[in-house]
Coordinates of C-alpha atoms in Angstrom, one line a residue:
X1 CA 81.8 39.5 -22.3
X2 CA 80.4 41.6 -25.2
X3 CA 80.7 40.0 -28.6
X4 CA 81.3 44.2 -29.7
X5 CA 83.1 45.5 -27.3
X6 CA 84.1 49.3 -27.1
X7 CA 82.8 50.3 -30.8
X8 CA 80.7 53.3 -31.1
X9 CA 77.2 53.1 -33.0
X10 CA 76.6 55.3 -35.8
X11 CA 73.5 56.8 -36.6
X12 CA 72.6 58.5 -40.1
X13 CA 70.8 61.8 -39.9
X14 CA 68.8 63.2 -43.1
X15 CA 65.9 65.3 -40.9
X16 CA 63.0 62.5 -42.2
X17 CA 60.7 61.2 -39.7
X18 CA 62.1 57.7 -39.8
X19 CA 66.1 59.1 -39.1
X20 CA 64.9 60.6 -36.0
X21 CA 63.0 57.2 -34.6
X22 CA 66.6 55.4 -36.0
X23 CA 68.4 58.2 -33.7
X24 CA 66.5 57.2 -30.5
X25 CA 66.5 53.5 -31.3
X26 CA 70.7 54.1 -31.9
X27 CA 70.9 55.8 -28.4
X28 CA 69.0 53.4 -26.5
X29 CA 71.4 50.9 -28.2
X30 CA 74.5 52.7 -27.6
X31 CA 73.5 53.0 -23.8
X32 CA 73.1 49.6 -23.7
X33 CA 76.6 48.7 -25.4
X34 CA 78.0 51.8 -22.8
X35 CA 79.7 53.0 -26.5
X36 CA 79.6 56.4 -27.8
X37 CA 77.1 57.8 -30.6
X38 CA 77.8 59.7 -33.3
X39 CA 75.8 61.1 -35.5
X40 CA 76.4 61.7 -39.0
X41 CA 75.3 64.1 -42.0
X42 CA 76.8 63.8 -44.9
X43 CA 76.1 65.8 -48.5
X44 CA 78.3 65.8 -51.5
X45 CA 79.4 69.8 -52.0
X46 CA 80.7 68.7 -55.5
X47 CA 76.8 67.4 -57.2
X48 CA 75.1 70.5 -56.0
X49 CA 73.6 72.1 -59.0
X50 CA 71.2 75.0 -59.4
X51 CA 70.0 76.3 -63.2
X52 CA 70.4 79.8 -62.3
X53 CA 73.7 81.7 -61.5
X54 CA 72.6 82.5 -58.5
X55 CA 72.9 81.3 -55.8
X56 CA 76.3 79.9 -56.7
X57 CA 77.7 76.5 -56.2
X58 CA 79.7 77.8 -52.9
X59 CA 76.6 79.5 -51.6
X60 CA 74.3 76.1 -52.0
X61 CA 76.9 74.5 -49.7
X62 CA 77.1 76.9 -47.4
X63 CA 73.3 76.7 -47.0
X64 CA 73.6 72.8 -47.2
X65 CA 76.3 73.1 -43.9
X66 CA 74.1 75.1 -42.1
X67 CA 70.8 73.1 -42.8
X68 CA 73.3 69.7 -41.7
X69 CA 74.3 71.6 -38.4
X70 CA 70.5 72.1 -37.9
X71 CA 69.5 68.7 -38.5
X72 CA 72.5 67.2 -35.6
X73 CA 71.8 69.3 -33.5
X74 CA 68.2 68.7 -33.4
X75 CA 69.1 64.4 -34.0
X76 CA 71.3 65.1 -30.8
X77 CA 68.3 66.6 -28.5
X78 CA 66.5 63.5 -29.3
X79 CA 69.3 61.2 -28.2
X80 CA 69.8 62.7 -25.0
X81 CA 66.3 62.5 -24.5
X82 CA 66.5 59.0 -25.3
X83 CA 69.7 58.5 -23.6
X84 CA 71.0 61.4 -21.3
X85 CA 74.5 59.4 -20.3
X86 CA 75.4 58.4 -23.6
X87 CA 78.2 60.3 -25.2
X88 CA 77.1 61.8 -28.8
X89 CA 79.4 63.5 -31.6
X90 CA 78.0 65.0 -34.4
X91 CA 79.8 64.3 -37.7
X92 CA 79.1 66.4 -40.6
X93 CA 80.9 65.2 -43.4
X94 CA 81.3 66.7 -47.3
X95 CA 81.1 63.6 -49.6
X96 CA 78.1 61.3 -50.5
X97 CA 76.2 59.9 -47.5
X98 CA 76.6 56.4 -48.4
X99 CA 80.2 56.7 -48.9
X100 CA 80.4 58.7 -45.6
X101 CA 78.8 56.1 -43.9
X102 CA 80.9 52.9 -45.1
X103 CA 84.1 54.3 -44.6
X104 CA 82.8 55.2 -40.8
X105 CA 81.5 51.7 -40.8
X106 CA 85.2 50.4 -40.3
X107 CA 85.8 51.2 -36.8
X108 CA 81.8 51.2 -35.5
X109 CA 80.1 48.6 -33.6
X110 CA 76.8 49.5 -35.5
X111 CA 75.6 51.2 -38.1
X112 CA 71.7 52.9 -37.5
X113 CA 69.4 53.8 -40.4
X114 CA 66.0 54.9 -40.7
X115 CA 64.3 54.1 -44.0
X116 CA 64.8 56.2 -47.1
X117 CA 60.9 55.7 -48.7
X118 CA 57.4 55.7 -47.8
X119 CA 54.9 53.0 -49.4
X120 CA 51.2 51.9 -48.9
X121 CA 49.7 50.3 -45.8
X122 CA 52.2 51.8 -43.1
X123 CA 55.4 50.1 -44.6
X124 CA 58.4 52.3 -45.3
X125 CA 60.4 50.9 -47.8
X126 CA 64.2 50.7 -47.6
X127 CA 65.6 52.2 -50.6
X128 CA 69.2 51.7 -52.4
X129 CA 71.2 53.2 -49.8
X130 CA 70.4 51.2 -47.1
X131 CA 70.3 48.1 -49.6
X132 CA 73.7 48.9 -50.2
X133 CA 75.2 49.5 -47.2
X134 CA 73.5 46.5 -45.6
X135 CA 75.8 44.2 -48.2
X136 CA 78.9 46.1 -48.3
X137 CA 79.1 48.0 -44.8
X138 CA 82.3 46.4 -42.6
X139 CA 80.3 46.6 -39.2
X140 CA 76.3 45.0 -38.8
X141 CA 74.1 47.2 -39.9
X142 CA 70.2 48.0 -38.1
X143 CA 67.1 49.6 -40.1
X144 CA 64.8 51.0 -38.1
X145 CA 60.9 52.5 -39.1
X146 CA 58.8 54.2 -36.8
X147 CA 56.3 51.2 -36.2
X148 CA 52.9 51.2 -37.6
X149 CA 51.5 54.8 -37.2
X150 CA 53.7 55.4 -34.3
X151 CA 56.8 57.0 -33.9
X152 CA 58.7 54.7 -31.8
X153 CA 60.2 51.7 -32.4
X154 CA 58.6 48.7 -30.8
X155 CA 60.5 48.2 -26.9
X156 CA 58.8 45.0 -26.4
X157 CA 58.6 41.0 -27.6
X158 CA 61.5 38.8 -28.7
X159 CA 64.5 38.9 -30.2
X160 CA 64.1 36.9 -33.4
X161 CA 67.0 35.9 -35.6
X162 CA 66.9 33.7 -39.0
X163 CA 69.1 30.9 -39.0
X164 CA 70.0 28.9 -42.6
X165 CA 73.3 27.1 -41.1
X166 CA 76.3 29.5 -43.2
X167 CA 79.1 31.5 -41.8
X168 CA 76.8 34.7 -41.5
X169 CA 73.7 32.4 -39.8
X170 CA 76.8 32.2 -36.9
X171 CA 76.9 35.9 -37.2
X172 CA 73.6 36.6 -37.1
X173 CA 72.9 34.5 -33.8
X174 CA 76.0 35.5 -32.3
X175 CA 74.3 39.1 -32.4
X176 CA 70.6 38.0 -31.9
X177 CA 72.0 36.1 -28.3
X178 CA 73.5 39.6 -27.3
X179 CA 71.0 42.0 -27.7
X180 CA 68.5 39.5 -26.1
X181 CA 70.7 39.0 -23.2
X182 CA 71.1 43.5 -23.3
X183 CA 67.4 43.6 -23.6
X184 CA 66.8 40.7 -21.2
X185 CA 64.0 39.4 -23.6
X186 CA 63.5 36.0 -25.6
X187 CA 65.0 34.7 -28.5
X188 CA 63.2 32.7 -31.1
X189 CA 65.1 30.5 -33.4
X190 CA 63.3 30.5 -37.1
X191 CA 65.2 27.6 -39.5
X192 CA 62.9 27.1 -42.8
X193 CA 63.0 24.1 -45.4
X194 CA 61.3 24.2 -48.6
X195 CA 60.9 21.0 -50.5
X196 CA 59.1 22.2 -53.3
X197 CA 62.4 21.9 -55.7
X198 CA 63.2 18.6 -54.7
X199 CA 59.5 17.6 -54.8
X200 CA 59.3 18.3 -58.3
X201 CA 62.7 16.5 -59.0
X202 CA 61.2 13.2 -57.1
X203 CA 58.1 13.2 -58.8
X204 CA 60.3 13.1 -62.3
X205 CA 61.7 10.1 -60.8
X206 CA 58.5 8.7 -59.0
X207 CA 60.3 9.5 -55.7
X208 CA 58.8 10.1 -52.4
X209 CA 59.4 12.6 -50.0
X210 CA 59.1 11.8 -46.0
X211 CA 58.5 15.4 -45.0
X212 CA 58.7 13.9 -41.2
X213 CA 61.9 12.7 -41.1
X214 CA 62.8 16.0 -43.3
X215 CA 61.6 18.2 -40.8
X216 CA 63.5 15.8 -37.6
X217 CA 66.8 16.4 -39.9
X218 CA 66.2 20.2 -39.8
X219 CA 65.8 20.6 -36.4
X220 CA 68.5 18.7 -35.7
X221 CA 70.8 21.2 -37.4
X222 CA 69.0 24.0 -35.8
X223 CA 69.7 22.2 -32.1
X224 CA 73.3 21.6 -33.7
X225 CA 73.7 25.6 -34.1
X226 CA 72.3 27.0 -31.1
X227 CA 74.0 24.6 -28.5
X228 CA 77.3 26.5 -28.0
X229 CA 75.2 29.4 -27.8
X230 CA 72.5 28.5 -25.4
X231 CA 75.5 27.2 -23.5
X232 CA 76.9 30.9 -23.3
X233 CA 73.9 32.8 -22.7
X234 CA 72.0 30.9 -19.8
X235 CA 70.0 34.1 -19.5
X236 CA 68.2 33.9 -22.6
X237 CA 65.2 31.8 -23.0
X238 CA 64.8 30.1 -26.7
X239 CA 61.9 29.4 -28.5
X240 CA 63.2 26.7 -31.8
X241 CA 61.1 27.1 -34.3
X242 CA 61.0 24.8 -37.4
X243 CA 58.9 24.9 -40.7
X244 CA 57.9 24.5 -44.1
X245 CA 57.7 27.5 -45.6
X246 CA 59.9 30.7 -47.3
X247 CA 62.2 32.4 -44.8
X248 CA 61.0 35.6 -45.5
X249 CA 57.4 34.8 -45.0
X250 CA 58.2 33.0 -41.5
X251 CA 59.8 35.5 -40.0
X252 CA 58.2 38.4 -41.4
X253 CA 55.2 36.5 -39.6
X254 CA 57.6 36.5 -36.5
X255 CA 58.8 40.0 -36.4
X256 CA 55.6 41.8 -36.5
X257 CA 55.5 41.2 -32.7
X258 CA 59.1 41.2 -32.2
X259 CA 61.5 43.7 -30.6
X260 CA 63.8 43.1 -33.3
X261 CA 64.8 40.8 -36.0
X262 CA 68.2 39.5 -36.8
X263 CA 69.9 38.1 -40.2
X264 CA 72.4 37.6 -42.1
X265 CA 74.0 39.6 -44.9
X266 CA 73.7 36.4 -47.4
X267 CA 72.0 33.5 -47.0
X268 CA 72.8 29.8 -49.3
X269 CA 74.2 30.2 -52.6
X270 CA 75.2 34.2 -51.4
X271 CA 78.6 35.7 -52.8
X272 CA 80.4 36.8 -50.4
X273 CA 80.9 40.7 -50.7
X274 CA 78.9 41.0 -53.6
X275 CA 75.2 40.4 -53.0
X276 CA 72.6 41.3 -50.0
X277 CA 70.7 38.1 -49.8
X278 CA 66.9 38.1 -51.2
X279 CA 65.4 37.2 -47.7
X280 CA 67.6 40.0 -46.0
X281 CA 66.9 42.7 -48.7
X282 CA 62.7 41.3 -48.5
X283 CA 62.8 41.7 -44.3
X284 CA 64.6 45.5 -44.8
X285 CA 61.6 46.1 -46.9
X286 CA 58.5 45.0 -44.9
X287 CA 59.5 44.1 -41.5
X288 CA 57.7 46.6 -39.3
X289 CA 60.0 46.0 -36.3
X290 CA 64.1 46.8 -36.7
X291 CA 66.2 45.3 -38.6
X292 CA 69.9 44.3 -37.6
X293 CA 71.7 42.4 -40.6
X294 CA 74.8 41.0 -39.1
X295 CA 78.3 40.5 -40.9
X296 CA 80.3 37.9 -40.7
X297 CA 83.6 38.9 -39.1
X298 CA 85.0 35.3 -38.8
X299 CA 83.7 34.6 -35.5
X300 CA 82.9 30.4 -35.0
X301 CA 80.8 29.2 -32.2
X302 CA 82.4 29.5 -28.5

């Protein structure tokens, strides 16, 4: 049984290059869920401004609905190229996109976002809105970039998913086991320790450090984590993956030939509702394949 059953997936339309990849990659997804799409343009009628007196305020948002028709109708012709079953509404919707877009967030399965900024050496940047959304949006939230040069989101490699042992870790996997068992690809299991800290705090104290039996404690909390799960999805094959090293760093390293990559909203020492997570906002950024950041929605391990 699905872990998100029957909610649609919402995809973000603003005519750039990288909302039309996010459109395909959402219809793909939403054809794999067997959900509806809808896709959404959203503009705020109320902060359009022009120095001269013409055109008028009204006549700029007339001009901004038409140009938002334009750009769904054009998103939707790419979904049903990308997914001719899938059923796709087109939302256009008079108040600031990222408003728009959390309030729809309450009743989706997903929410689909192509990055808002462009930066050096084929890396488009998220920028605040997507930031924002990914910490406050009710539903998990994917960012998807055209990868490398190309225009298409990568359709091949593993399923990789972060795990640090909190509540949205068990979110996180919970979504990583699903989509690997839609996509019928692997899963590889990153859990990171970092003993810097502590080896400074030892050294005060003429401490040691076993980093052996450190490492033998860590994967035993990552084997602790993914049993139920395993259990669950027979399917899926699991790669564990344990090591010294940043989070970020390791599965940046991982997700440049994955799929898609997997985290959670906060990671330890988060506030709940407050705060995206350093490692999750650093992945958005630089991650060349998507990026789904899941929410924690109360569910424990089956």
């Amino acid at each position: 049984m699905s872990e998100f059953p029957g909610k649609a997936v919402i995809a973000g339309v603003d005519g750039m290059t990288s909302s039309l990849t996010a459109v395909r990659w959402a219809a793909a997804e939403a054809r794999r869920r067997r959900v509806e799409l809808r896709l959404v343009h959203a503009f705020d009628k109320d902060s359009l401004e022009y120095p001269q007196p013409l055109p008028t305020r009204e006549e700029l948002a007339d001009m901004a609905r038409i140009r938002g028709q334009r750009l769904l109708r054009k998103a939707r012709e790419i979904a049903r190229e990308a997914a001719p079953s899938v059923e796709t509404q087109l939302i256009l919707r008079y108040e600031k996109p990222a408003q728009a877009l959390l309030t729809m967030s309450e009743d989706a399965g997903l929410l689909v976002l192509g990055p808002e900024e462009i930066r050096p050496l084929g890396r488009m940047l998220v920028g605040s809105v997507s930031i924002g959304l990914a910490a406050h949006a009710k539903c998990p939230i994917a960012v998807v970039r055209p990868h490398a040069a190309e225009e298409e989101a990568p359709t091949e490699g593993a399923v990789v998913v972060g795990i640090d042992g909190t509540r949205t870790s068990e979110a996180a996997l919970a979504l990583a086991f699903e989509e690997a068992s839609w996509r019928r690809a692997p899963l590889v299991a990153v859990h990171t320790w970092d003993d810097a800290f502590l080896s400074a705090l030892f050294e005060e104290a003429r401490w040691t450090l076993d980093a052996r039996e450190i490492e033998e404690r860590e994967s035993e909390v990552l084997a602790e984590r993914l049993a139920g799960w395993q259990e669950k999805y027979p399917d899926v094959a699991v790669d564990r993956v344990v090591v010294r090293g940043r989070p970020a760093d390791e599965l940046l390293r991982h997700a440049d030939r994955a799929q898609l990559l997997v985290v959670g909203s906060r990671g330890r020492g988060g506030v709940a509702g407050m705060l995206l997570g350093s490692t999750s906002q650093h992945v958005l950024s630089y991650a060349l394949c998507p990026v789904i950041v899941a929410r924690s929605q109360g569910e424990g391990k089956p």
